PDB file of C-alpha atoms in Angstrom:
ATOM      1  CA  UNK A   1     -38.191 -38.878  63.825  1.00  0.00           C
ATOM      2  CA  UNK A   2     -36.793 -35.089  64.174  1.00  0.00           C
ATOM      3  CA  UNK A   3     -37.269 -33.280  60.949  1.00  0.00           C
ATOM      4  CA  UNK A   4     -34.300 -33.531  57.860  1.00  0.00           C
ATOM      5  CA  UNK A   5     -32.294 -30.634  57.937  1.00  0.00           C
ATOM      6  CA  UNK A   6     -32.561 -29.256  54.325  1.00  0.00           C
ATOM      7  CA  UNK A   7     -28.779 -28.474  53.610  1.00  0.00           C
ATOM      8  CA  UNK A   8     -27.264 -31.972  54.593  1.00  0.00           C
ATOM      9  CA  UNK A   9     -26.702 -34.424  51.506  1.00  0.00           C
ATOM     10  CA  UNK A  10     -29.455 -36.269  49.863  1.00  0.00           C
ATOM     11  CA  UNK A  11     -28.541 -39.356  47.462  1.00  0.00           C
ATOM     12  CA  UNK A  12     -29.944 -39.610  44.140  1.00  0.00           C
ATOM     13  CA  UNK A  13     -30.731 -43.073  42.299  1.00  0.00           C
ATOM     14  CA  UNK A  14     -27.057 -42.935  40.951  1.00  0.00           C
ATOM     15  CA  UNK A  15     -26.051 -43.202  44.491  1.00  0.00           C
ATOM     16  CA  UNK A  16     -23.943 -39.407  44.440  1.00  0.00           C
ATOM     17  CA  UNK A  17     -24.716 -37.423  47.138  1.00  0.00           C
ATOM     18  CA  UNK A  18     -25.650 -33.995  46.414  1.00  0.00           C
ATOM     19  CA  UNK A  19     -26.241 -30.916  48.797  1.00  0.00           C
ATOM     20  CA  UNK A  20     -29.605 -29.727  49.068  1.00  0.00           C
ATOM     21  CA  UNK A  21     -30.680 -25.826  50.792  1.00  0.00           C
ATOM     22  CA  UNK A  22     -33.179 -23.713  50.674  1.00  0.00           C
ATOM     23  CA  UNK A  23     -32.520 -22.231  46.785  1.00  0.00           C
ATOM     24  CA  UNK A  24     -31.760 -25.441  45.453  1.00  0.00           C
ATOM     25  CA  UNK A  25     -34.198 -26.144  42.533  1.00  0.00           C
ATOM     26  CA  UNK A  26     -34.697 -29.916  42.081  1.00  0.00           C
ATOM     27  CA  UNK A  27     -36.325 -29.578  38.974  1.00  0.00           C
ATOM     28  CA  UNK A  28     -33.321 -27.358  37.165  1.00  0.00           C
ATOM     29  CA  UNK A  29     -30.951 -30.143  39.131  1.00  0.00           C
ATOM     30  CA  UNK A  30     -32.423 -33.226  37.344  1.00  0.00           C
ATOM     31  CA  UNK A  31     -31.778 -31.047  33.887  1.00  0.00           C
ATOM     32  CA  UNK A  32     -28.424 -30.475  34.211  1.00  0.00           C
ATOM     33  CA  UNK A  33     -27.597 -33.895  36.012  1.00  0.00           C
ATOM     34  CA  UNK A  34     -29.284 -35.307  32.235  1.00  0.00           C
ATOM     35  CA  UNK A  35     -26.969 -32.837  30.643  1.00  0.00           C
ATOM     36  CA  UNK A  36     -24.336 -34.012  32.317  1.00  0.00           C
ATOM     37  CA  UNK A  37     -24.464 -37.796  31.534  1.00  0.00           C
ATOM     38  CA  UNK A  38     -23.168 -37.118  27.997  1.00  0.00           C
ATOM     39  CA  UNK A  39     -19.289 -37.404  27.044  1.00  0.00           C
ATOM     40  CA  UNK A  40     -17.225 -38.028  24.410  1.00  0.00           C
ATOM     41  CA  UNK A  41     -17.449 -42.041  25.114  1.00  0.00           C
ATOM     42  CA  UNK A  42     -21.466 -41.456  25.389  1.00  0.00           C
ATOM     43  CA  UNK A  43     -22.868 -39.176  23.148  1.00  0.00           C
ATOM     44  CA  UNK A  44     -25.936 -40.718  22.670  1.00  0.00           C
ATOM     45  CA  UNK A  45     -28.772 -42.419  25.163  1.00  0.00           C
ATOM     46  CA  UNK A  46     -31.940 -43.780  25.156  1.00  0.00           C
ATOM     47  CA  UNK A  47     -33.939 -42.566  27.465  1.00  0.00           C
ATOM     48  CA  UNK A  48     -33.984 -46.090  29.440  1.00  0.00           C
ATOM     49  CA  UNK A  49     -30.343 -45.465  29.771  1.00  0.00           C
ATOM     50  CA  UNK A  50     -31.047 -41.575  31.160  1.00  0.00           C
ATOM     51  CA  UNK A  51     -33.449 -43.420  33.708  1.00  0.00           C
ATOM     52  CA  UNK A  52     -30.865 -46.501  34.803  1.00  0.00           C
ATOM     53  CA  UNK A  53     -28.149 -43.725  35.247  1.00  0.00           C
ATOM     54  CA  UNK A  54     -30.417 -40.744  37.315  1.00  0.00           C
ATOM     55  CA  UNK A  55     -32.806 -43.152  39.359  1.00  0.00           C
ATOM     56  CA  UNK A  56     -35.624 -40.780  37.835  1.00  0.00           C
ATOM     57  CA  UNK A  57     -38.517 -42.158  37.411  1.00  0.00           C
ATOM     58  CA  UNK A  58     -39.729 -43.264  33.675  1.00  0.00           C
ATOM     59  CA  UNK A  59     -42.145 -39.976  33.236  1.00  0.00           C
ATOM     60  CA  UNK A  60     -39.933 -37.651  34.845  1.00  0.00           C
ATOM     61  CA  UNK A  61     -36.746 -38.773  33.104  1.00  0.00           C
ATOM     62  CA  UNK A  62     -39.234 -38.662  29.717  1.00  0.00           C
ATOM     63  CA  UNK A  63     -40.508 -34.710  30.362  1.00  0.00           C
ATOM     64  CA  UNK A  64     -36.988 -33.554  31.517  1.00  0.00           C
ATOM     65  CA  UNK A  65     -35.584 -34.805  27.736  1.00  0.00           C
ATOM     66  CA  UNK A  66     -38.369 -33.753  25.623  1.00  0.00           C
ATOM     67  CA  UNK A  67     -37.924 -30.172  27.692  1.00  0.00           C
ATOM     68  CA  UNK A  68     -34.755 -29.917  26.739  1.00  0.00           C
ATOM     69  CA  UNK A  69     -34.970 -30.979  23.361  1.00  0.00           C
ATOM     70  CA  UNK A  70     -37.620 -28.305  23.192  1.00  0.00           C
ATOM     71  CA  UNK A  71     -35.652 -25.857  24.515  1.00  0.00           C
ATOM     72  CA  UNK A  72     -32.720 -26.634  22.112  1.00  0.00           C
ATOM     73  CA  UNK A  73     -30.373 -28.211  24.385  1.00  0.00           C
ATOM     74  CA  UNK A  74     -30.674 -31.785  23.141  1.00  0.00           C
ATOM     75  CA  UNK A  75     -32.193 -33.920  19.839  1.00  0.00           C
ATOM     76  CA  UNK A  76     -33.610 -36.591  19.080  1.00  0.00           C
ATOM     77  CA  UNK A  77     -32.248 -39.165  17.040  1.00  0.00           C
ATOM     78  CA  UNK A  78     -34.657 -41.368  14.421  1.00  0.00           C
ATOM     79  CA  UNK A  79     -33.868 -43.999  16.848  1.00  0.00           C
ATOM     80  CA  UNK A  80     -35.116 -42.564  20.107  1.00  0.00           C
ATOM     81  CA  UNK A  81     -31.944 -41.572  21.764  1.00  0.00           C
ATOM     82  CA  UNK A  82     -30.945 -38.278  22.619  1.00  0.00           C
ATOM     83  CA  UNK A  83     -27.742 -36.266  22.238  1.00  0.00           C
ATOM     84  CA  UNK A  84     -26.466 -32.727  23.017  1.00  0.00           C
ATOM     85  CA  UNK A  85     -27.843 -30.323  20.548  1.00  0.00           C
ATOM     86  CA  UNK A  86     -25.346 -27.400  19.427  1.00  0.00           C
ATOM     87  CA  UNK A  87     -27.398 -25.008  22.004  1.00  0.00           C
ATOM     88  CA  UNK A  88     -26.062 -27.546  24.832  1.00  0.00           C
ATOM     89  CA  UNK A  89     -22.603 -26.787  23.209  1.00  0.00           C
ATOM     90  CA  UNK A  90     -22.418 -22.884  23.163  1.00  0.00           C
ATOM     91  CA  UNK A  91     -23.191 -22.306  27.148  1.00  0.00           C
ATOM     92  CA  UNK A  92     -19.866 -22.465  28.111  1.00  0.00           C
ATOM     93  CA  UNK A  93     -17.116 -22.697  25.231  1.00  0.00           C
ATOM     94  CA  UNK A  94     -18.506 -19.375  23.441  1.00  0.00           C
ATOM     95  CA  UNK A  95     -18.375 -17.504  26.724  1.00  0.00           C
ATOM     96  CA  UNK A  96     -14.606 -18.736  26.885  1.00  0.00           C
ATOM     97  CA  UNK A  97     -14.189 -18.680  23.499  1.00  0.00           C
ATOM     98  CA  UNK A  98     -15.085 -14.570  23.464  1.00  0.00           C
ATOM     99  CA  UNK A  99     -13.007 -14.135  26.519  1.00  0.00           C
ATOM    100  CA  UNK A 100      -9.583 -15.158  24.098  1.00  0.00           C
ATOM    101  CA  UNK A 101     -11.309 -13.200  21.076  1.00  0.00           C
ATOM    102  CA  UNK A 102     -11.918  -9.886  23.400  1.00  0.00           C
ATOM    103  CA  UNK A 103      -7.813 -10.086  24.036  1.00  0.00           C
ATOM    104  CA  UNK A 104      -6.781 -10.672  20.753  1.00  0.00           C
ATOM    105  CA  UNK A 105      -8.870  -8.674  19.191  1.00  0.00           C
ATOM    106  CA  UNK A 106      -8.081  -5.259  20.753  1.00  0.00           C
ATOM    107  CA  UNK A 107      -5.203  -4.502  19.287  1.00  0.00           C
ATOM    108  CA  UNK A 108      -6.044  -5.123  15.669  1.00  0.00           C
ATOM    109  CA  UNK A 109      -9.197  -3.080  16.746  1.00  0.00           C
ATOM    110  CA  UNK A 110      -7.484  -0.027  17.868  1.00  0.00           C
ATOM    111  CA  UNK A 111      -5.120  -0.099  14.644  1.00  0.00           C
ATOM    112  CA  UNK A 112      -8.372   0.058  12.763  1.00  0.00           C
ATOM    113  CA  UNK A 113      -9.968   2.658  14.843  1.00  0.00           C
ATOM    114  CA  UNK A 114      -6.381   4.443  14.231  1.00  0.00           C
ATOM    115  CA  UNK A 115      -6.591   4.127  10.351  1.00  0.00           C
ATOM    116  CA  UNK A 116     -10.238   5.209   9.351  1.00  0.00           C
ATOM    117  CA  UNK A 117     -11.068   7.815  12.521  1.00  0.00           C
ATOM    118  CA  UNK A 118     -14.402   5.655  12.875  1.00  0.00           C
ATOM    119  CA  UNK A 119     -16.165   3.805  15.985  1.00  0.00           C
ATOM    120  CA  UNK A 120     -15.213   0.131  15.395  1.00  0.00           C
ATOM    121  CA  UNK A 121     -17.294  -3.042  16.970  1.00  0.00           C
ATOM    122  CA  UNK A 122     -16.711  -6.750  17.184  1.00  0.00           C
ATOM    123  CA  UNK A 123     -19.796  -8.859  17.724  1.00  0.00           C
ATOM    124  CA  UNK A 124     -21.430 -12.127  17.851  1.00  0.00           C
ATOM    125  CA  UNK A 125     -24.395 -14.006  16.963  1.00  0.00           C
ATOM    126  CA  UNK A 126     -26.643 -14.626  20.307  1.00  0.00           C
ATOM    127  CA  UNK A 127     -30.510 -15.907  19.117  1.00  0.00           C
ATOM    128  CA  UNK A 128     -31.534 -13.291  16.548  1.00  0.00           C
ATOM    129  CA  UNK A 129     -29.410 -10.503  17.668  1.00  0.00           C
ATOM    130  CA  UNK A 130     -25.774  -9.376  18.192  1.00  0.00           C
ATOM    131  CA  UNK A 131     -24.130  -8.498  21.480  1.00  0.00           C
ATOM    132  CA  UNK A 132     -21.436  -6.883  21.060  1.00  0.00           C
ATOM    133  CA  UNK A 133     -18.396  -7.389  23.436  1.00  0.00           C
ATOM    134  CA  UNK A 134     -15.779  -4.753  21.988  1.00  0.00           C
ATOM    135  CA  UNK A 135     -16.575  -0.958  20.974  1.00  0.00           C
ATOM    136  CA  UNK A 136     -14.034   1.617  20.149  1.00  0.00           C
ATOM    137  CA  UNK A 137     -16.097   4.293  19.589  1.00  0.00           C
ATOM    138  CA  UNK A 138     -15.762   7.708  17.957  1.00  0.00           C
ATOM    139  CA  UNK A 139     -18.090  10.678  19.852  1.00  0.00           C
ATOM    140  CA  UNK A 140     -19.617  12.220  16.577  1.00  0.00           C
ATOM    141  CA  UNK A 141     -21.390   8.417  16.187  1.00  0.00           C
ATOM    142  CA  UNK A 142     -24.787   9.180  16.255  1.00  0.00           C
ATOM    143  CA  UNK A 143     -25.381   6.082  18.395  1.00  0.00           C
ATOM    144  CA  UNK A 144     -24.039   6.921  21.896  1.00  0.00           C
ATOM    145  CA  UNK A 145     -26.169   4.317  23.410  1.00  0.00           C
ATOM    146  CA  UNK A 146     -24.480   1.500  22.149  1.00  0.00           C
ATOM    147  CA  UNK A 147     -21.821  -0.065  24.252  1.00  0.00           C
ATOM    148  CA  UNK A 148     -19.979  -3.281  24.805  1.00  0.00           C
ATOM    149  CA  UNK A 149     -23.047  -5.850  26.151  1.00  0.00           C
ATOM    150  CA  UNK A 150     -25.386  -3.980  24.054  1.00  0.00           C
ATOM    151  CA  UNK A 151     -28.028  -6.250  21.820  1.00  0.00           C
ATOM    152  CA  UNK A 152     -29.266  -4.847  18.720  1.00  0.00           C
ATOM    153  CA  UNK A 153     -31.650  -6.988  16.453  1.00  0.00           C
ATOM    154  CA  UNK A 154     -29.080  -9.103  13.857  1.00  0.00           C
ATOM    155  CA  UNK A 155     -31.091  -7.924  10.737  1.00  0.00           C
ATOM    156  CA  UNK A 156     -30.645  -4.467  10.766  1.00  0.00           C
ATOM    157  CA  UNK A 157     -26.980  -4.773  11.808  1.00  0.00           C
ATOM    158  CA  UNK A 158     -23.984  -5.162   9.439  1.00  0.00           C
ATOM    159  CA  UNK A 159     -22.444  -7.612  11.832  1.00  0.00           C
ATOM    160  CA  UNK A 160     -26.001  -8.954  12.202  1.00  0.00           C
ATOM    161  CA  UNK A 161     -26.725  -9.497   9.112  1.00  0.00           C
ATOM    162  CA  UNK A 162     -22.867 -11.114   8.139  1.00  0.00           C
ATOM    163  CA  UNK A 163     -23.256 -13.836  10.987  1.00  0.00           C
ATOM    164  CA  UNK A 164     -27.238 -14.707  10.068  1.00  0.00           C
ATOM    165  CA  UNK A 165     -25.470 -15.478   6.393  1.00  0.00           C
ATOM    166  CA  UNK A 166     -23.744 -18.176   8.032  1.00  0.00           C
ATOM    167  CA  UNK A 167     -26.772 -20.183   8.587  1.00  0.00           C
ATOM    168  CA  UNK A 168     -28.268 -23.002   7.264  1.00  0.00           C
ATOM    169  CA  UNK A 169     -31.945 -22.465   6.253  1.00  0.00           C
ATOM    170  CA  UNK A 170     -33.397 -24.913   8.900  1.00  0.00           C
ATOM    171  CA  UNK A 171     -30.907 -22.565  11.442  1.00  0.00           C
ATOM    172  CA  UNK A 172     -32.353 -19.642  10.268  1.00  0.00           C
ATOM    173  CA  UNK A 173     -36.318 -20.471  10.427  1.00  0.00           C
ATOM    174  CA  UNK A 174     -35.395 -21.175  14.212  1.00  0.00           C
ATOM    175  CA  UNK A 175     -33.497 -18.102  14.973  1.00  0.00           C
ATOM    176  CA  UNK A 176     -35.812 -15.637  13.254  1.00  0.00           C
ATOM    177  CA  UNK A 177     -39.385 -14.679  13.567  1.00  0.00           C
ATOM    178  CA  UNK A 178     -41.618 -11.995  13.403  1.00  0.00           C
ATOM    179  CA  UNK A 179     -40.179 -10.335  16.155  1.00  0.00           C
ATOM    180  CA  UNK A 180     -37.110 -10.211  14.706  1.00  0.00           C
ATOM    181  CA  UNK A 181     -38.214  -7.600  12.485  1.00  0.00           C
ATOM    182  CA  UNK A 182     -40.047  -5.343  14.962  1.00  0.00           C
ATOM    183  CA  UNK A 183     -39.433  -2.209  16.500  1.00  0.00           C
ATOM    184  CA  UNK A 184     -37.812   0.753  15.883  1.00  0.00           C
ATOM    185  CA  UNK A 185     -35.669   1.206  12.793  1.00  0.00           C
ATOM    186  CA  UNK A 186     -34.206   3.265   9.609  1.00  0.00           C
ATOM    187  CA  UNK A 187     -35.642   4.389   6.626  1.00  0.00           C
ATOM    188  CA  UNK A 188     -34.199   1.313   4.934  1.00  0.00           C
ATOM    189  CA  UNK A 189     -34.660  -1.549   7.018  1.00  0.00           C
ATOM    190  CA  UNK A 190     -35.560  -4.830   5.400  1.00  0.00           C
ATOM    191  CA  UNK A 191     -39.254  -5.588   6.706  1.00  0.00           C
ATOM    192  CA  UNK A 192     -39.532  -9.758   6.605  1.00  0.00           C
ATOM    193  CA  UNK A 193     -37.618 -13.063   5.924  1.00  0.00           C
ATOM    194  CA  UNK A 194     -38.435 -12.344   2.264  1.00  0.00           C
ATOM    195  CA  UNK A 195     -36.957  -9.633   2.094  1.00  0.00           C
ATOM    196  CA  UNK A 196     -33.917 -10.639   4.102  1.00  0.00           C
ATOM    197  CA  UNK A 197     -33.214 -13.759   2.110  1.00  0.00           C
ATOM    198  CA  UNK A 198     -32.020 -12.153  -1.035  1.00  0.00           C
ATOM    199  CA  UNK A 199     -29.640  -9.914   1.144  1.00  0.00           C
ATOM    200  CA  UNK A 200     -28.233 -13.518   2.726  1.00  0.00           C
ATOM    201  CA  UNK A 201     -27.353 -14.990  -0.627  1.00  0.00           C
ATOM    202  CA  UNK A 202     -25.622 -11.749  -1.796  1.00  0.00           C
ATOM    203  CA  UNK A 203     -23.428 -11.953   2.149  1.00  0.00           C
ATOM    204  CA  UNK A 204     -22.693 -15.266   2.189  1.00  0.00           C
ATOM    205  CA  UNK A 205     -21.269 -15.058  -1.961  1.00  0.00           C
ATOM    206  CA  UNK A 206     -19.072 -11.561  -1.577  1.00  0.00           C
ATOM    207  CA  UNK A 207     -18.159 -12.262   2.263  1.00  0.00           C
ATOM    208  CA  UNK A 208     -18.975  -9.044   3.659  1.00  0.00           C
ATOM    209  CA  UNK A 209     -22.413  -7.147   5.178  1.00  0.00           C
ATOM    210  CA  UNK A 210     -23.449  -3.820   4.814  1.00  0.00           C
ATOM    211  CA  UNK A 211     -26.071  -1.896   6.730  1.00  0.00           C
ATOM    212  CA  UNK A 212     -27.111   1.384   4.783  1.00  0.00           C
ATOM    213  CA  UNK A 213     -29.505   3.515   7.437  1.00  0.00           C
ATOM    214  CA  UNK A 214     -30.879   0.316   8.482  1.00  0.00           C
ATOM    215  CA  UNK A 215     -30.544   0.175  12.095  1.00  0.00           C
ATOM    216  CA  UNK A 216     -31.393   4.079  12.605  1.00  0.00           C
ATOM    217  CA  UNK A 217     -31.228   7.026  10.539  1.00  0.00           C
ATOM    218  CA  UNK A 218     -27.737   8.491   9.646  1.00  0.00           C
ATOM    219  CA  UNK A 219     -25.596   5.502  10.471  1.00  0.00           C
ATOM    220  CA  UNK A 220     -23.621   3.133   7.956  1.00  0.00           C
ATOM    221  CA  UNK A 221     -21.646   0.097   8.766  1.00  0.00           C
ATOM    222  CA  UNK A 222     -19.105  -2.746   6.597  1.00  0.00           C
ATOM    223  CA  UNK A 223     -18.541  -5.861   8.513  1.00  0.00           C
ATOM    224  CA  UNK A 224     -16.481  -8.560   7.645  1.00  0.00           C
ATOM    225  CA  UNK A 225     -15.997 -12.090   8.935  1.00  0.00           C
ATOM    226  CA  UNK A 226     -13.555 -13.782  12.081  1.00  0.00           C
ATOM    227  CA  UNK A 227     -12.591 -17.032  11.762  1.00  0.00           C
ATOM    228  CA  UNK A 228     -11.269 -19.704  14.021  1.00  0.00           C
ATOM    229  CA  UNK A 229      -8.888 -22.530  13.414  1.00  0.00           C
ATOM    230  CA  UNK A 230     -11.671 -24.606  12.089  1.00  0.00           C
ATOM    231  CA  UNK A 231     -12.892 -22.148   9.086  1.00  0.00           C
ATOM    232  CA  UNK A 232     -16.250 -21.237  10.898  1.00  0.00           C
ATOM    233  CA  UNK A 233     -16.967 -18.058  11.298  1.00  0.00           C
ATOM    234  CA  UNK A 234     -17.102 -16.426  14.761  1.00  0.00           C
ATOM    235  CA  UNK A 235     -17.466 -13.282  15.195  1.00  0.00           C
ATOM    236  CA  UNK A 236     -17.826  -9.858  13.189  1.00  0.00           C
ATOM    237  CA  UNK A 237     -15.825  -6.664  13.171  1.00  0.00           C
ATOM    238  CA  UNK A 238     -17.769  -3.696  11.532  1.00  0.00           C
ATOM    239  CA  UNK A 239     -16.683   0.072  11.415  1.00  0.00           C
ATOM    240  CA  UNK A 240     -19.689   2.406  11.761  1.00  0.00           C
ATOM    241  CA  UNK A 241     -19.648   5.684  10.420  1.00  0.00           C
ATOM    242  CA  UNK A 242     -22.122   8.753  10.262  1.00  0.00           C
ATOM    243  CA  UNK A 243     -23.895   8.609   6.904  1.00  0.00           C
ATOM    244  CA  UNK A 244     -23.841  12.737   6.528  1.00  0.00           C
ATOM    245  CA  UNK A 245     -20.269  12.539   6.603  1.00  0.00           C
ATOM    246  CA  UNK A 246     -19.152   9.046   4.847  1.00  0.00           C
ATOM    247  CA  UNK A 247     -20.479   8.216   1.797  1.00  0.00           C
ATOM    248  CA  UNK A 248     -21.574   4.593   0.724  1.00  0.00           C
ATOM    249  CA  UNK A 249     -19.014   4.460  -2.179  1.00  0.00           C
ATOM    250  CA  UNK A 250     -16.278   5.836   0.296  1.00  0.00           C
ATOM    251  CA  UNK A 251     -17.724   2.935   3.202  1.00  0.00           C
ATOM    252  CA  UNK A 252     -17.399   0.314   0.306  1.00  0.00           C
ATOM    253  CA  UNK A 253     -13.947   1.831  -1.254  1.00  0.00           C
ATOM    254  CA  UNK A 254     -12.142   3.014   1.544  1.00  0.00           C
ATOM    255  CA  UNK A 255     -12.875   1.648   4.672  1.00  0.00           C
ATOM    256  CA  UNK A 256     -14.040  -1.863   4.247  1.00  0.00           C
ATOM    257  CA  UNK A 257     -10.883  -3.358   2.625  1.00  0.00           C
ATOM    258  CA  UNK A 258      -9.588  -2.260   6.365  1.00  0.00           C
ATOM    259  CA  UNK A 259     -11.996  -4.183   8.098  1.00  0.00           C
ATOM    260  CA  UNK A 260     -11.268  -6.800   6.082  1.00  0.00           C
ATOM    261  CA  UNK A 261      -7.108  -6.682   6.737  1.00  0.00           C
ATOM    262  CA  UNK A 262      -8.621  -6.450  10.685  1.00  0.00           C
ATOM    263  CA  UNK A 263     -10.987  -9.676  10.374  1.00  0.00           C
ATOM    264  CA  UNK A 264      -7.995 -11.828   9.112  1.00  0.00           C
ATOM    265  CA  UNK A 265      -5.639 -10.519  11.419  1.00  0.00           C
ATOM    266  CA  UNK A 266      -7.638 -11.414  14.099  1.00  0.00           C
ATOM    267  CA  UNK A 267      -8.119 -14.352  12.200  1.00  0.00           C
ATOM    268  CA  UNK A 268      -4.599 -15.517  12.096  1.00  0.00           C
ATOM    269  CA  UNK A 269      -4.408 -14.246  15.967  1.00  0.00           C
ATOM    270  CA  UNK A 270      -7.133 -17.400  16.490  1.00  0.00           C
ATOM    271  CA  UNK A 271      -5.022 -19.919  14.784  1.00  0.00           C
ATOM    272  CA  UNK A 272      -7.221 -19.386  11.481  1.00  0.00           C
ATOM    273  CA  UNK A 273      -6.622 -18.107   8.258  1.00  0.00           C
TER     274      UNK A 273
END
């Protein structure tokens, strides 16, 4: 028999043929086929039911769920079954879901950059940092190596710090670690969990983050909260400011009820309020 040419169709146990070449990565494929079993009329399965549907066998089909589940993307349920876990749920509808916030945002953005004279960012949660995906920026910022993709650690950030206060405990002892508090930082960056917790509480009561020489030296920041149509919290908008030339009281007074007027205009712009 001449040998099987590696990029025609091969047929998996559900009887779908799929195209197979020389990058294709069978193990990756039977994840995401798994992932892809799950709908809105099925959003549970056993793992008997993952097997019947795949063709995998019973061990494979077994250490392709508990992977997943260990790598966030699905749960277990008391009874066996698995379902999407939120991870699953973020890889594609935050991406589009920041695309619409990026266009919406800019212009209440630029009217803020307008008003106080300061850099402003918007920013989102991703693991234990923020990336941040808009940045108007003002040259005397100290921080000139910040820009749009950039990832600084969520608990030395105002944004950071605003989004992590959105979390439920049990979210928060899986985002953060010790890690999370390494590296580089300002003379009054919080140092542990401890430490951190405190700062949470006060967040999540006044709804709005500062960051006081936290992230580096010289460098303030007020963030307030995005919301969508739902009431969750999305995203961050924070105006940062050089700490030799704006005061804390004058951060607090001046500027953050104008961050605030931005987050729920941007708000409203997402079908929130």
């Amino acid at each position: 028999m001449p040998p099987r040419d590696p990029t025609t169709p091969r047929r998996t146990g559900a009887g779908a043929a799929r195209p197979k070449g020389a990058y294709h990565v069978e193990a990756l494929a039977k994840g995401l086929r798994i992932l892809g079993l799950f709908s809105e009329q099925r959003p549970a399965m056993k793992l008997t039911d993952i097997v019947a549907e795949t063709g995998l066998p019973m061990p494979t089909a077994f250490r392709m769920a508990a992977t997943l589940a260990a790598e966030g993307f699905l749960e277990q349920l008391p009874d066996g079954a698995y379902r999407p876990a939120p991870k699953v749920l973020t890889l594609g509808f935050s991406a589009l879901r920041s695309l619409d916030l990026v266009q919406l945002a800019e212009g209440p953005l630029r009217r803020l950059v307008e008003a106080t004279g300061q850099t402003a960012n918007l920013g989102v949660l991703s693991g234990d940092h923020v990336l941040y995906l808009v940045r108007l920026r003002n040259n005397d910022l100290v921080t000139a190596n910040i820009q749009v993709g950039s990832r600084l650690p969520a608990v030395r950030t105002s944004m950071g710090k605003l989004l992590l206060a959105q979390l439920d405990g049990a979210e928060l002892d899986r985002v953060l670690t010790g890690a999370s508090f390494a590296g580089t930082a300002g003379p009054n960056a919080l140092a542990s969990p401890d430490e951190l917790g405190p700062a949470l509480a006060e967040i999540r009561e006044r709804g709005w983050a500062v960051q006081d020489e936290e992230l580096a030296y010289g460098l303030r920041s007020v963030a307030g909260p995005v919301r969508d149509a739902s009431g969750a919290v999305v995203a961050a908008v924070n105006v940062a400011v050089p700490a030799t030339e704006v005061s804390t009281a004058r951060l607090l007074e001046e500027i953050r009820p104008l961050v605030l007027r931005t987050c729920a205009e941007i708000t409203l712009l997402l079908g929130g309020r």
